[in-house]
Coordinates of C-alpha atoms and ligand atoms in Angstrom, one line a residue:
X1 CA 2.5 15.6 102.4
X2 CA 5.0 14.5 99.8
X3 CA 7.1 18.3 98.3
X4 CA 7.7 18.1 95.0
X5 CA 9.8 20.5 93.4
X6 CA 9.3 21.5 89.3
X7 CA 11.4 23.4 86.6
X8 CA 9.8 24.9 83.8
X9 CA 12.5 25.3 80.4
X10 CA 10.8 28.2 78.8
X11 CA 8.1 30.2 79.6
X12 CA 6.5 31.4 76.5
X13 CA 2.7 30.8 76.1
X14 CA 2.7 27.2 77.3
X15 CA 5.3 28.0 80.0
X16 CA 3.5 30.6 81.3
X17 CA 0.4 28.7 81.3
X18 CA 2.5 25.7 83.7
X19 CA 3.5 28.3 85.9
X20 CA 0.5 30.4 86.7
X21 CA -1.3 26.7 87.3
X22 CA 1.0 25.7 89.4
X23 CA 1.2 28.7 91.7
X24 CA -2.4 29.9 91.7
X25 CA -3.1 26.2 92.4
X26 CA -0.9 25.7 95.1
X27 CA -3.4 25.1 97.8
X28 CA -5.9 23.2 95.5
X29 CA -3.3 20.4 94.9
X30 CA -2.6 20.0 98.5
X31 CA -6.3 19.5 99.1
X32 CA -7.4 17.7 96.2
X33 CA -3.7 15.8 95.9
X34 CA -2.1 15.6 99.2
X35 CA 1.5 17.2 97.1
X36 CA 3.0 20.8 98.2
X37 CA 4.1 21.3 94.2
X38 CA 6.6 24.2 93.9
X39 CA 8.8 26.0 91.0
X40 CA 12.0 25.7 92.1
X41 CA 13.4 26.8 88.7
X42 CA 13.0 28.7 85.7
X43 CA 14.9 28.6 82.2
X44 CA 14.1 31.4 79.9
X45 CA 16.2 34.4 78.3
X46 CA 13.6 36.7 78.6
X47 CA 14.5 37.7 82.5
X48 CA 11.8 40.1 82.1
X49 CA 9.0 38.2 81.1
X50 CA 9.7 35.6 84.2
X51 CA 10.2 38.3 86.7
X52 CA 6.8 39.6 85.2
X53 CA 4.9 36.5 85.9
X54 CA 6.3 36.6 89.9
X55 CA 9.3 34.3 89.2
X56 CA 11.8 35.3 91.9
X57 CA 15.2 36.3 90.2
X58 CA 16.8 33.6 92.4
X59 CA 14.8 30.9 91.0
X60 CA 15.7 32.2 87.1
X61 CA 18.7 29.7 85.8
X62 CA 20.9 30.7 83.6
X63 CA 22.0 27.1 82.1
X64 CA 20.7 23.3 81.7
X65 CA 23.3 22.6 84.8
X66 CA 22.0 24.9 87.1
X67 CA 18.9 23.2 87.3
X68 CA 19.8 19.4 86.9
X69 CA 22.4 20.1 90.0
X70 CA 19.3 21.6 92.0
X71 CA 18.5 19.3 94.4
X72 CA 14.9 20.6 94.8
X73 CA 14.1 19.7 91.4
X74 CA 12.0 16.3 90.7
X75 CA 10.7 16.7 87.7
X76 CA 11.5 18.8 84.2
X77 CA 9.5 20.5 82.3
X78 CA 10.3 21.0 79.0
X79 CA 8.3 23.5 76.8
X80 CA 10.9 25.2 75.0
X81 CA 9.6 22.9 71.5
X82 CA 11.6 22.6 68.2
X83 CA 14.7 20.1 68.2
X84 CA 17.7 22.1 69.8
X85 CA 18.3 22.8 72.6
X86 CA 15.3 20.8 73.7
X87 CA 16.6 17.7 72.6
X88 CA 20.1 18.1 74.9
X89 CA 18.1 19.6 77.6
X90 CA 16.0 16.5 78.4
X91 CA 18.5 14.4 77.6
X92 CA 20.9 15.4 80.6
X93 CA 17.7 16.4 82.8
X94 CA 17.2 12.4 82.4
X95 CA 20.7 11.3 82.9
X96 CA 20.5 13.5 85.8
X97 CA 18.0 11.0 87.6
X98 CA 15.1 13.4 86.7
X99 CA 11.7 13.0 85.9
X100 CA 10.8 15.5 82.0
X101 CA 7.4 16.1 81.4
X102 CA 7.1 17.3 77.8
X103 CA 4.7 19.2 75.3
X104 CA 7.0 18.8 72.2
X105 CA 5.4 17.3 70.0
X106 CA 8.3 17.1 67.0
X107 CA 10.9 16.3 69.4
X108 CA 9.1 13.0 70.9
X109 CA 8.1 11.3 66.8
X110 CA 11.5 12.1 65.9
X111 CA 13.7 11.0 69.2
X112 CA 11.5 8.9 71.4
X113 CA 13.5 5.9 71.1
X114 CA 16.5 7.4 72.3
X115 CA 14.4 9.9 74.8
X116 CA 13.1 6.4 76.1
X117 CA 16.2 4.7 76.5
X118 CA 17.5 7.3 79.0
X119 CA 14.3 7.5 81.0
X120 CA 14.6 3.2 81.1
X121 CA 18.4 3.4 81.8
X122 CA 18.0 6.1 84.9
X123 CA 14.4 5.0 86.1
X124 CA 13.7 8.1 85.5
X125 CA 9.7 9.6 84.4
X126 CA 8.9 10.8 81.0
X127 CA 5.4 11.9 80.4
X128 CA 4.4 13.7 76.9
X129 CA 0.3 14.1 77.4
X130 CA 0.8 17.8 76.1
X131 CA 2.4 16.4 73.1
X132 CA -0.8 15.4 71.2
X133 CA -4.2 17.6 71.0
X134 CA -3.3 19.8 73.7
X135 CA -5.2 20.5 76.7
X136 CA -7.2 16.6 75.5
X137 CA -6.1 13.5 77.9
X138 CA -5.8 11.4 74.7
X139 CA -2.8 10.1 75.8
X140 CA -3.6 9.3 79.2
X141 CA -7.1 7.6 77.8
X142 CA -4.9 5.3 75.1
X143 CA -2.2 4.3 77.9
X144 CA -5.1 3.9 81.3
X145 CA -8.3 3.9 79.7
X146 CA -8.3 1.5 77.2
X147 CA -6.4 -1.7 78.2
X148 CA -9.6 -3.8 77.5
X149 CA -9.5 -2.9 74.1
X150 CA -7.8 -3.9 70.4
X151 CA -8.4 -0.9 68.9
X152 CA -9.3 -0.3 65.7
X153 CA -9.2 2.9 64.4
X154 CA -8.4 6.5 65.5
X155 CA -9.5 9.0 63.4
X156 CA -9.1 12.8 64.9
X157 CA -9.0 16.7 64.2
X158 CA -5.4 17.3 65.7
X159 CA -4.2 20.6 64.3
X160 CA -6.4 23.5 65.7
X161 CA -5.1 25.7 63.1
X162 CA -6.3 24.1 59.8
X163 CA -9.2 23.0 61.3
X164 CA -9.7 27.0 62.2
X165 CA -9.2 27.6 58.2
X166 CA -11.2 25.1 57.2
X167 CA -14.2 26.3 59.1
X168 CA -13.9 29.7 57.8
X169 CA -13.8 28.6 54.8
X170 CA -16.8 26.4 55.0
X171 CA -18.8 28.9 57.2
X172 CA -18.0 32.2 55.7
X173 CA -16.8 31.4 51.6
X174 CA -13.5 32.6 52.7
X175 CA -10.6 32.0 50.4
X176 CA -7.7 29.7 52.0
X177 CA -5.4 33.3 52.2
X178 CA -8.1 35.1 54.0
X179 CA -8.7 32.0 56.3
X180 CA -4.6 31.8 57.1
X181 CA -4.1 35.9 57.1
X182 CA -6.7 35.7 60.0
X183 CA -5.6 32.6 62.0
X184 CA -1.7 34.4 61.8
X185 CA -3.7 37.6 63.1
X186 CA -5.4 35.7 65.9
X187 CA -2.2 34.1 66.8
X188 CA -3.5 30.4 65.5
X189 CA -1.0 30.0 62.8
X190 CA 2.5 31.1 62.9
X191 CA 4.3 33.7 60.9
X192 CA 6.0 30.6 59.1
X193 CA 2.8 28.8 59.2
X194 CA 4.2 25.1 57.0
X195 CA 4.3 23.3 60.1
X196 CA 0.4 23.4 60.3
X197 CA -0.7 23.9 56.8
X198 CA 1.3 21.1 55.1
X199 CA 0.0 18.5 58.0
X200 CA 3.8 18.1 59.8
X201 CA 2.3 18.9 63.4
X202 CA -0.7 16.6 62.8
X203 CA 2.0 14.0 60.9
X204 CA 3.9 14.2 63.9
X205 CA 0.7 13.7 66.6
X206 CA -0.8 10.8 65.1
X207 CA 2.5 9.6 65.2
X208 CA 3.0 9.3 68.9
X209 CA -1.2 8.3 68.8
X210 CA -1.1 5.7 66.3
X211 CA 1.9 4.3 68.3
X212 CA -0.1 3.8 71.6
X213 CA -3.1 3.0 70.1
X214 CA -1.7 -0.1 68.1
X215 CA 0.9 -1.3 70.4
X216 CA 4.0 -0.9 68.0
X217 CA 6.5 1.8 67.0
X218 CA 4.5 4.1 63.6
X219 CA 7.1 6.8 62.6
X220 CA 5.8 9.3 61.5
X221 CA 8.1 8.6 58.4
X222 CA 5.4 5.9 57.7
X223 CA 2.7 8.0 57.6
X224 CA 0.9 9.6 54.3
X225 CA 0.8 13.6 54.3
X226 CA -1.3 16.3 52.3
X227 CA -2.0 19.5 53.9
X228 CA -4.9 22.0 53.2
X229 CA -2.6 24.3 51.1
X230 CA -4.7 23.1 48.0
X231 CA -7.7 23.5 48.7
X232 CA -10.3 25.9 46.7
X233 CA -13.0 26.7 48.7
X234 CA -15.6 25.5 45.7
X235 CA -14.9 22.3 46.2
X236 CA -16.0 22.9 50.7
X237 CA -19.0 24.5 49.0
X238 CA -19.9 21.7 46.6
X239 CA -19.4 19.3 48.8
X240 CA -21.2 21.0 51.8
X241 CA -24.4 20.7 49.1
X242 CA -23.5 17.1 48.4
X243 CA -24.1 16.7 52.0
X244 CA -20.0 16.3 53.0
X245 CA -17.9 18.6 55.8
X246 CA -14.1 19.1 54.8
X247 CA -11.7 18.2 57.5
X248 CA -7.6 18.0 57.9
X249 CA -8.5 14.2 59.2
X250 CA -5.5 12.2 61.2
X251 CA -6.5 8.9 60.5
X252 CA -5.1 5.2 61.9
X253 CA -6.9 1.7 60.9
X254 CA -5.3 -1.6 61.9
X255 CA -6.6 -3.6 59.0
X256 CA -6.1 -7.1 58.4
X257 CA -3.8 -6.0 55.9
X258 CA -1.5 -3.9 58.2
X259 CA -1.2 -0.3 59.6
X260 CA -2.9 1.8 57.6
X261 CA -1.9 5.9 58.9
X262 CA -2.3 9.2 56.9
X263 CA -3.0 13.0 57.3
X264 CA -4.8 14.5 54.4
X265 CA -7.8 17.0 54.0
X266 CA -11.1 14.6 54.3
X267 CA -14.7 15.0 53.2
X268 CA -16.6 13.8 56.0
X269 CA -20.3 13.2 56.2
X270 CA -22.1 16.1 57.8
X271 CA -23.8 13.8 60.2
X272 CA -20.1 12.2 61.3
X273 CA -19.6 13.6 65.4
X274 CA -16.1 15.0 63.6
X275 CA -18.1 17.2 61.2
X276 CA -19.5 19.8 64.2
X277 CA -15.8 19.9 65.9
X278 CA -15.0 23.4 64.3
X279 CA -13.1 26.5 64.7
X280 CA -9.5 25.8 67.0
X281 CA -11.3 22.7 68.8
X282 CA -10.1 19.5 68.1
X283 CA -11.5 15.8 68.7
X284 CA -10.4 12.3 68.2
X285 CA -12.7 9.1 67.4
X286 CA -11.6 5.9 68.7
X287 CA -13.3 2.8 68.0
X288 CA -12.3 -0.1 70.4
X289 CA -12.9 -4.1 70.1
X290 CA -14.8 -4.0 74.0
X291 CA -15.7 -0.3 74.3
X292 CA -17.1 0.8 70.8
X293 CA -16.5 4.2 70.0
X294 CA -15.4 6.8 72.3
X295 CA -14.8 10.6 71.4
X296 CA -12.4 13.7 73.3
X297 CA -13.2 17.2 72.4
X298 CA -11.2 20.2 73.4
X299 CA -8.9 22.6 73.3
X300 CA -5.8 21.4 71.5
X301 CA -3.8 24.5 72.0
X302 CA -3.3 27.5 74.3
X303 CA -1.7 28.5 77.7
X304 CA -3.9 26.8 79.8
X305 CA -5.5 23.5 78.1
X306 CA -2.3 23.0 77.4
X307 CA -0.6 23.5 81.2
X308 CA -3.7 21.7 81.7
X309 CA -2.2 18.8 80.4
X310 CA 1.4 19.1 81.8
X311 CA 0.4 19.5 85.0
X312 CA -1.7 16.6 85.1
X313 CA 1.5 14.8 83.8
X314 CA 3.3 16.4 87.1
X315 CA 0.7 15.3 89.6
X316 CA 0.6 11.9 87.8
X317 CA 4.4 11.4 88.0
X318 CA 4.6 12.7 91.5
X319 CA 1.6 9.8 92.6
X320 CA 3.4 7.1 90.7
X321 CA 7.6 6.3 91.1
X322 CA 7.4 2.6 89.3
X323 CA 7.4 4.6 85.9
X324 CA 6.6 2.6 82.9
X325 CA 7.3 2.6 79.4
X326 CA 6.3 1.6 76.0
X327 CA 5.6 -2.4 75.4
X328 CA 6.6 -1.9 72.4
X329 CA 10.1 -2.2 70.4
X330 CA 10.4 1.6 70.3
X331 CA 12.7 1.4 67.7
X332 CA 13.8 5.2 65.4
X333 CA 12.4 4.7 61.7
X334 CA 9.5 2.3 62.5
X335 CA 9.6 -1.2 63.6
X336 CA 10.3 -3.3 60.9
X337 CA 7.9 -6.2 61.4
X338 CA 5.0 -4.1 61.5
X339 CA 3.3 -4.2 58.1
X340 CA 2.0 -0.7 56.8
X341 CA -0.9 -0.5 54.3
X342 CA 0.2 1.6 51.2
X343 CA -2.8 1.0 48.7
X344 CA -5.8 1.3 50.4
X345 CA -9.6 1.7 49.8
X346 CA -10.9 4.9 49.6
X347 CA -13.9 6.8 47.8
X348 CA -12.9 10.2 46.0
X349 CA -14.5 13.3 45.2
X350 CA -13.2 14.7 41.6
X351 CA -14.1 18.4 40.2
X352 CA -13.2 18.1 36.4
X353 CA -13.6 21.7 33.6
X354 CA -13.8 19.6 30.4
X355 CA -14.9 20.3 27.1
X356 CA -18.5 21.1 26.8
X357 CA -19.1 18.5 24.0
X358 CA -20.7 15.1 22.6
X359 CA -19.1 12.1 24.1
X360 CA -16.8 13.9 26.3
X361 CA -18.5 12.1 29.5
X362 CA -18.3 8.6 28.3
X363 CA -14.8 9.4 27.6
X364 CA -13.9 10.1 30.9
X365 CA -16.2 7.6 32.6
X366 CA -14.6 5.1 30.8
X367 CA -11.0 6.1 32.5
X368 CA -12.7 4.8 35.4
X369 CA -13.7 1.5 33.7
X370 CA -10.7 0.9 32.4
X371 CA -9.2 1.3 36.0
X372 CA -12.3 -0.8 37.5
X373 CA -13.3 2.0 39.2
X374 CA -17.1 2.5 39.9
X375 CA -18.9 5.6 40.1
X376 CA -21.3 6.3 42.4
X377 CA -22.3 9.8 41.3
X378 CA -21.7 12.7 38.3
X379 CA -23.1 15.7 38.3
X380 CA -22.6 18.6 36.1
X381 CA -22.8 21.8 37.7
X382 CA -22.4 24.5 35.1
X383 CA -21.7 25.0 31.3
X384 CA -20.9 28.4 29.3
X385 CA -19.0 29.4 26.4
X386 CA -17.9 25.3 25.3
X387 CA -16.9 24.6 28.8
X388 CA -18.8 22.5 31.8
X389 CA -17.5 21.6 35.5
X390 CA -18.0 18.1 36.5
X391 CA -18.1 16.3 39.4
X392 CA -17.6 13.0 40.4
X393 CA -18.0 10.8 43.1
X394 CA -16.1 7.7 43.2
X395 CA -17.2 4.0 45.1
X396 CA -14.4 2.8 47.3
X397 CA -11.3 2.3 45.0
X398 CA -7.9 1.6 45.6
X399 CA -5.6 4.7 46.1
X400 CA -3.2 3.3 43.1
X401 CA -6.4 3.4 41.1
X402 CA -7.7 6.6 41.6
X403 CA -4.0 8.1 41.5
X404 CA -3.5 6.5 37.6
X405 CA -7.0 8.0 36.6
X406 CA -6.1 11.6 37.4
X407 CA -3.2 11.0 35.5
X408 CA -5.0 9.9 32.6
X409 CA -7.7 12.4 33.2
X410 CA -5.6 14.9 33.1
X411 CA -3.5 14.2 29.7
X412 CA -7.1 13.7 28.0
X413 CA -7.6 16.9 25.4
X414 CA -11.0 17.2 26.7
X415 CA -10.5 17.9 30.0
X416 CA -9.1 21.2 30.7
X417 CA -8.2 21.0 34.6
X418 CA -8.3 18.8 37.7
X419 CA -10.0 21.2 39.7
X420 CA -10.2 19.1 43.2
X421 CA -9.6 15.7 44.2
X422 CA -10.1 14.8 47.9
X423 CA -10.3 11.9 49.3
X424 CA -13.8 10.9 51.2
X425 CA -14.3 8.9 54.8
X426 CA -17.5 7.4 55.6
Ligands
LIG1 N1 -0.1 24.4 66.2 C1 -0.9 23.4 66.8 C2 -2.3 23.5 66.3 C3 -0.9 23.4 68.3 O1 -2.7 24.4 65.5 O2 -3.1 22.6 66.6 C4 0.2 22.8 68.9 O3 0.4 21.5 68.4

């Protein structure tokens, strides 16, 4: 039976998660995966929180050293997150000759290239499944599931956090605040919760996803980002009524045109598979030339779903020694032939308080004409005192289009606010 012998670099939630998987399981993966897997190292500063999960105080390291010079160790794991010291750490735990199998999400869209080189340059593993939708093998379906297949678009719910928001705010009338104050209670969102709210973490994901999935580097530096901050929950109710669910959408198309990747909040149709994926799940739709559409669900955070994933990465890495890489130029900033899409088509949903007056409509329907924008829908949904709330729904325009009109919208005298504009996916 082939012994292979893992360190964890920290053991907070996902840490812990690796470790108790890896002991309890012990006898499982022997069965089920003819490998004796042990922990033959630990890196965390919080000496009692390892010795508190059964780590013995032998196997606790106190530096990167310690462990790359253990010859027991295979393979790396690296679940400390942020940039520092992660970055170093797998870095010299590659130039060491070992194997790193990482959840870090920020680290790999912002240093794979280099991350890549050193794996190449010591023929040494790395394996990021935990990186993207947690405890989902989306990673694992893009690289060995999908070979057969251009694909075409990906299109996913890949921060659990918003999409938590957004469903209490859809589901109970809750304000955004409310929604946040009880996803930082519930240990969803972070104290500092910008990295999930303003779209960065699911910037970062569909990064690495859109990468895979269209066979060339997408930096996340290429990629269009709005978070949910913005969002009134009158506009989720309005548009629940017109029939639409509001999601923070990931989305990737390769168009004729080019690459074509944002993150922004999306009205969805309630009938769309992405429209029931609510609370802290998450899901990604894949639409391939041979297989047709395919869809994950599942847990994209959390001890276990996501241990779930790094240890599948361990037990994968262990069963396969001719590592390979990216077949793609995985160049840092993007790879420069690739063409990105910057104005594409899109339909929009607009809530407008105007003046409640004669001609005030064809006034701002014809900001639309001027901009050859077609309307598909204008409803007014309530008038007192002079003023009335409008909404609009827009035919697919172009993004420049609809960008000018709420400019112009806006510096008209009758029209007293933009009250929402989001963007709608059919
Ligand atoms: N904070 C992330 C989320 C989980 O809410 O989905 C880790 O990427």
């Amino acid at each position: 039976m082939k012994k292979v012998g893992v360190a964890i670099l920290g053991l907070g939630v996902v840490g812990g998660g690796v470790y108790s998987i890896l002991t309890e399981k012990s006898e499982f993966f022997k069965k089920t995966q003819n490998l004796d897997i042990t922990v033959e190292s630990v890196m965390e500063k919080n000496v009692d929180r390892a010795l508190s999960l059964g780590v013995k105080r032998e196997n606790i390291a106190s530096s990167i050293e310690d462990v790359i010079s253990n010859p027991n160790v295979d393979i790396v794991v690296e679940v400390i997150g942020g940039i520092e010291p992660s970055r170093t750490f797998v870095l010299k735990s590659l130039m060491s000759g070992k194997t790193v199998v990482t959840s870090n999400k920020e680290l790999f869209a912002k240093f794979w290239p280099e991350l890549e080189e050193m794996a190449k340059k010591m023929n040494a593993g790395l394996f990021f499944e935990a990186s993207c939708v947690g405890g989902v093998p989306i990673i694992r379906t893009l690289q060995d599931g999908m070979q057969a297949n251009v694909i075409e678009s990906i299109k996913g719910i890949i921060n659990g956090t918003t999409n938590y928001i957004l469903t209490k705010m859809t589901e109970e009338g809750w304000s955004y605040e409310d929604a946040l104050k009880e996803a930082q209670r519930l240990g969803y969102a972070e104290f500092n919760p910008t990295a999930d709210v303003e779209g960065f973490d699911a910037t970062y994901k569909l990064s690495i996803l859109s990468s895979l999935a269209f066979n060339t580097k997408v930096s996340f530096e290429n990629i269009y980002r709005e978070g949910i901050t913005g969002i009134d929950k009158d506009d989720i109710a309005y548009g629940k009524a017109m029939g639409y669910t509001l999601k923070l959408l990931g989305i990737g198309k390769n168009t004729p045109n080019g690459i074509d990747v944002r993150v922004h909040p999306t009205f969805i149709r309630n009938d769309n598979p992405l429209a029931s994926v609510n609370d802290s799940f998450n899901a990604v739709h894949l639409v391939g030339d041979s297989v047709g559409e395919i869809m994950l669900y599942g847990r994209g955070a959390g001890a276990l779903p996501t241990g779930s994933a790094i240890v599948s990465d361990i037990v994968f890495a262990s069963k396969h020694d001719d590592y390979y890489y990216t077949p793609f130029k995985n160049s840092t900033g993007g790879n420069k032939e690739t063409k990105f899409v910057s104005d594409y088509k899109v339909k929009y949903y607009m809530r407008l308080s105007v003046a409640d007056a004669a001609g005030v409509l064809s006034k701002i329907t014809g900001v639309f004409a001027k901009l050859s924008i077609s309307l598909k829908e204008v409803k007014q949904i309530s008038a007192e005192e002079g003023k009335a709330e409008i909404i609009i729904i827009t035919h697919p325009c172009y993004e420049s289009a609809a960008k000018k009109t709420l400019e112009k919208l806006a510096a008209l005298d009758e029209v007293y606010e933009i009250k929402g504009s989001i963007r709608i996916e059919e």
